[in-house]
Short mmCIF file of C-alpha atoms in Angstrom, two decimals:
data_model
loop_
_atom_site.label_atom_id
_atom_site.label_comp_id
_atom_site.label_asym_id
_atom_site.label_seq_id
_atom_site.Cartn_x
_atom_site.Cartn_y
_atom_site.Cartn_z
CA MET A 1 -47.86 17.71 -25.72
CA LYS A 2 -47.83 16.52 -22.09
CA LYS A 3 -47.71 12.87 -23.11
CA PHE A 4 -44.91 13.72 -25.56
CA ILE A 5 -42.80 15.26 -22.70
CA THR A 6 -43.64 12.41 -20.34
CA LYS A 7 -42.54 9.88 -23.02
CA MET A 8 -39.35 11.85 -23.74
CA VAL A 9 -38.41 11.94 -19.99
CA ALA A 10 -39.16 8.23 -19.74
CA VAL A 11 -37.15 7.38 -22.72
CA SER A 12 -34.17 9.61 -21.38
CA GLY A 13 -34.36 8.04 -17.98
CA ILE A 14 -34.17 4.48 -19.52
CA MET A 15 -31.11 5.54 -21.79
CA LEU A 16 -29.39 7.15 -18.81
CA ALA A 17 -29.84 4.03 -16.71
CA ALA A 18 -28.60 1.86 -19.48
CA GLN A 19 -25.46 4.06 -19.87
CA GLN A 20 -24.74 3.86 -16.18
CA PHE A 21 -25.14 0.09 -16.37
CA ASN A 22 -22.76 -0.14 -19.09
CA ALA A 23 -20.29 2.25 -17.53
CA GLN A 24 -19.96 0.00 -14.46
CA LYS A 25 -18.69 -2.88 -16.48
CA VAL A 26 -15.13 -3.26 -15.97
CA VAL A 27 -12.95 -5.79 -17.84
CA VAL A 28 -10.68 -7.68 -15.41
CA ASN A 29 -7.31 -9.39 -16.38
CA ARG A 30 -7.17 -8.00 -19.94
CA GLU A 31 -3.99 -9.04 -21.63
CA VAL A 32 -2.83 -7.70 -24.91
CA ASP A 33 -0.21 -8.77 -27.39
CA THR A 34 1.96 -5.95 -28.56
CA GLN A 35 4.43 -5.75 -31.53
CA ASN A 36 7.29 -4.39 -29.46
CA ASP A 37 6.69 -5.69 -25.96
CA GLY A 38 4.91 -8.97 -26.55
CA LYS A 39 2.26 -9.86 -23.90
CA MET A 40 1.24 -7.21 -21.56
CA LEU A 41 -1.47 -6.84 -18.90
CA LEU A 42 -3.65 -3.76 -19.39
CA GLY A 43 -6.36 -2.23 -17.00
CA ASN A 44 -7.73 -3.90 -13.68
CA GLN A 45 -5.92 -6.97 -12.64
CA LEU A 46 -6.21 -9.74 -10.04
CA LYS A 47 -3.03 -10.67 -8.36
CA GLU A 48 -3.37 -14.31 -9.48
CA GLN A 49 -2.59 -12.98 -13.20
CA PHE A 50 1.06 -12.31 -12.21
CA LEU A 51 1.45 -16.24 -11.41
CA LYS A 52 0.94 -16.95 -15.14
CA ALA A 53 3.45 -16.92 -17.91
CA PRO A 54 5.20 -14.72 -18.91
CA TYR A 55 4.67 -12.53 -15.83
CA ALA A 56 5.62 -15.37 -13.35
CA ASP A 57 9.22 -15.20 -14.75
CA TRP A 58 9.87 -11.93 -12.97
CA TYR A 59 7.07 -11.92 -10.32
CA VAL A 60 7.78 -15.25 -8.49
CA LYS A 61 11.65 -14.79 -8.23
CA GLU A 62 11.32 -11.19 -6.78
CA HIS A 63 8.44 -12.02 -4.50
CA ASP A 64 10.09 -15.17 -3.07
CA GLU A 65 13.56 -13.60 -2.64
CA TYR A 66 12.44 -10.47 -1.02
CA ALA A 67 13.37 -10.14 2.76
CA LEU A 68 10.66 -8.22 4.54
CA ASP A 69 11.57 -5.64 7.08
CA GLN A 70 9.74 -7.25 10.02
CA LYS A 71 9.99 -4.09 12.25
CA ALA A 72 8.14 -2.10 9.63
CA ILE A 73 5.63 -5.01 9.01
CA SER A 74 4.79 -4.80 12.85
CA GLU A 75 4.35 -1.16 12.61
CA LEU A 76 1.91 -1.49 9.69
CA LYS A 77 -0.08 -4.07 11.78
CA LYS A 78 -0.42 -1.69 14.71
CA ALA A 79 -1.30 1.12 12.36
CA LYS A 80 -4.08 -1.01 11.02
CA MET A 81 -2.91 -0.99 7.40
CA ASN A 82 -5.82 -3.26 6.49
CA THR A 83 -8.17 -0.45 7.03
CA TYR A 84 -6.66 1.63 4.15
CA SER A 85 -7.37 1.11 0.55
CA LEU A 86 -4.49 0.70 -2.02
CA ILE A 87 -4.59 1.56 -5.80
CA VAL A 88 -1.44 0.43 -7.46
CA PHE A 89 -0.66 1.43 -11.06
CA MET A 90 2.14 -0.66 -12.57
CA GLY A 91 3.37 -1.87 -16.05
CA THR A 92 4.34 -5.46 -16.89
CA TRP A 93 7.00 -3.92 -19.26
CA CYS A 94 8.49 -1.79 -16.50
CA GLU A 95 11.66 -2.80 -14.58
CA ASP A 96 10.73 -0.84 -11.46
CA SER A 97 7.34 -2.57 -11.46
CA HIS A 98 9.10 -5.98 -11.78
CA ARG A 99 10.98 -5.17 -8.66
CA ASP A 100 8.46 -3.40 -6.39
CA PHE A 101 5.14 -4.87 -7.40
CA PRO A 102 6.10 -8.42 -6.28
CA ARG A 103 7.57 -6.99 -3.08
CA LEU A 104 4.41 -5.17 -2.36
CA MET A 105 2.36 -8.26 -2.87
CA LYS A 106 4.59 -10.07 -0.40
CA ILE A 107 4.28 -7.29 2.07
CA LEU A 108 0.35 -7.46 1.69
CA GLU A 109 0.26 -11.25 2.09
CA GLU A 110 2.22 -10.92 5.30
CA LEU A 111 -0.38 -8.33 6.55
CA LYS A 112 -3.31 -10.56 5.37
CA TYR A 113 -4.46 -7.55 3.52
CA PRO A 114 -8.00 -7.91 2.11
CA ASP A 115 -8.15 -8.38 -1.71
CA ASN A 116 -11.27 -6.22 -1.85
CA LYS A 117 -9.28 -3.22 -0.68
CA LEU A 118 -6.60 -3.47 -3.39
CA THR A 119 -6.91 -2.32 -6.75
CA ILE A 120 -4.16 -3.10 -9.44
CA ILE A 121 -4.25 -1.30 -12.61
CA ALA A 122 -1.70 -2.20 -15.34
CA VAL A 123 -0.88 0.61 -17.87
CA ASN A 124 0.90 0.60 -21.27
CA ARG A 125 4.24 2.45 -21.97
CA LYS A 126 2.25 5.72 -22.31
CA LYS A 127 1.02 5.03 -18.81
CA GLU A 128 -2.49 4.58 -20.05
CA SER A 129 -5.28 2.16 -19.00
CA PRO A 130 -8.48 1.30 -20.76
CA THR A 131 -10.56 3.12 -18.07
CA GLY A 132 -8.48 6.25 -17.84
CA ASP A 133 -7.88 5.97 -14.10
CA GLU A 134 -4.29 7.18 -14.52
CA VAL A 135 -5.92 10.54 -15.32
CA GLN A 136 -8.11 10.76 -12.21
CA TYR A 137 -5.05 9.83 -10.02
CA ASN A 138 -2.55 11.99 -11.92
CA VAL A 139 -0.10 8.99 -12.49
CA GLN A 140 3.20 9.98 -14.37
CA LYS A 141 5.43 7.03 -13.25
CA VAL A 142 5.04 3.50 -12.47
CA PRO A 143 4.80 1.80 -10.23
CA THR A 144 2.66 4.21 -8.21
CA ILE A 145 1.21 3.02 -5.06
CA ILE A 146 -1.65 5.09 -3.52
CA VAL A 147 -2.92 4.85 -0.08
CA GLU A 148 -6.45 6.02 0.65
CA LYS A 149 -8.79 6.06 3.46
CA TYR A 150 -12.50 6.80 2.97
CA GLY A 151 -11.64 7.61 -0.50
CA LYS A 152 -9.19 10.36 0.40
CA GLU A 153 -5.56 10.09 -0.52
CA ILE A 154 -3.22 9.89 2.46
CA GLY A 155 0.09 9.54 0.39
CA ARG A 156 1.65 7.71 -2.57
CA ILE A 157 4.96 6.00 -3.42
CA ILE A 158 6.13 6.87 -6.85
CA GLU A 159 8.52 4.71 -8.92
CA MET A 160 10.40 3.65 -6.01
CA PRO A 161 10.26 3.80 -2.17
CA THR A 162 12.31 6.83 -0.82
CA THR A 163 13.48 4.65 2.16
CA GLY A 164 14.54 1.83 -0.16
CA TYR A 165 11.72 -0.36 1.39
CA ILE A 166 8.13 -0.21 0.44
CA GLU A 167 7.02 -1.17 3.97
CA ARG A 168 8.95 1.62 5.55
CA ASP A 169 7.51 4.18 3.06
CA LEU A 170 3.99 2.80 4.03
CA VAL A 171 4.72 3.20 7.80
CA GLU A 172 5.72 6.82 6.88
CA ILE A 173 2.49 7.54 4.93
CA LEU A 174 0.31 5.97 7.78
CA LYS A 175 2.06 8.26 10.33
CA LYS A 176 0.81 11.24 8.27
CA ASP A 177 -2.83 10.10 8.57
CA ASP A 178 -4.12 12.31 11.28
CA GLY A 179 -7.67 11.22 11.05
CA SER A 180 -8.54 14.38 9.25
CA VAL A 181 -11.00 12.60 7.04
CA ILE A 182 -12.99 11.74 10.16
CA LYS A 183 -12.68 15.44 11.20
CA GLU A 184 -13.97 16.41 7.76
CA ILE A 185 -16.95 13.98 7.82
CA PHE A 186 -18.09 14.67 11.40
CA GLY A 187 -16.63 18.23 11.94
CA LYS A 188 -14.67 17.28 14.86
#
């Protein structure tokens, strides 16, 4: 009986490890062809995907024509924007995403924002992604830009910036970060 239980525990452990390994596989740059909307990006994306057709048609124009608010950019640099993580939910079918996503990318380029701190998740018209991340982050509208530090949400921009400028909204979000995460971690 002991051998049987030992074997069952070992098999269970191997199966659990296999499940964990499979769960960590994330497909990047998935593109689907839909009946109503044509080509659409879905799930985790790299920013280079938006330089390809048909997305480049709206992405490049908005990116190149957007005039940055240099005062806000300077404030973001002082506030060490590059130490925060960003999760961006957007839809390649969505007009608000067509406007604000390229603008955000231009802001991040100006800040020399590290690619490894940026997560781009494209959703379908039902605001769903293949991994279900939109549920975890309670995303109702796109684009949604979530600012995190140490895995804790500091703030978000939903659908469109309240100030009219993403960089100004980001400055306001960073002003709210009082370092409470550090206080929580270290109890100070």
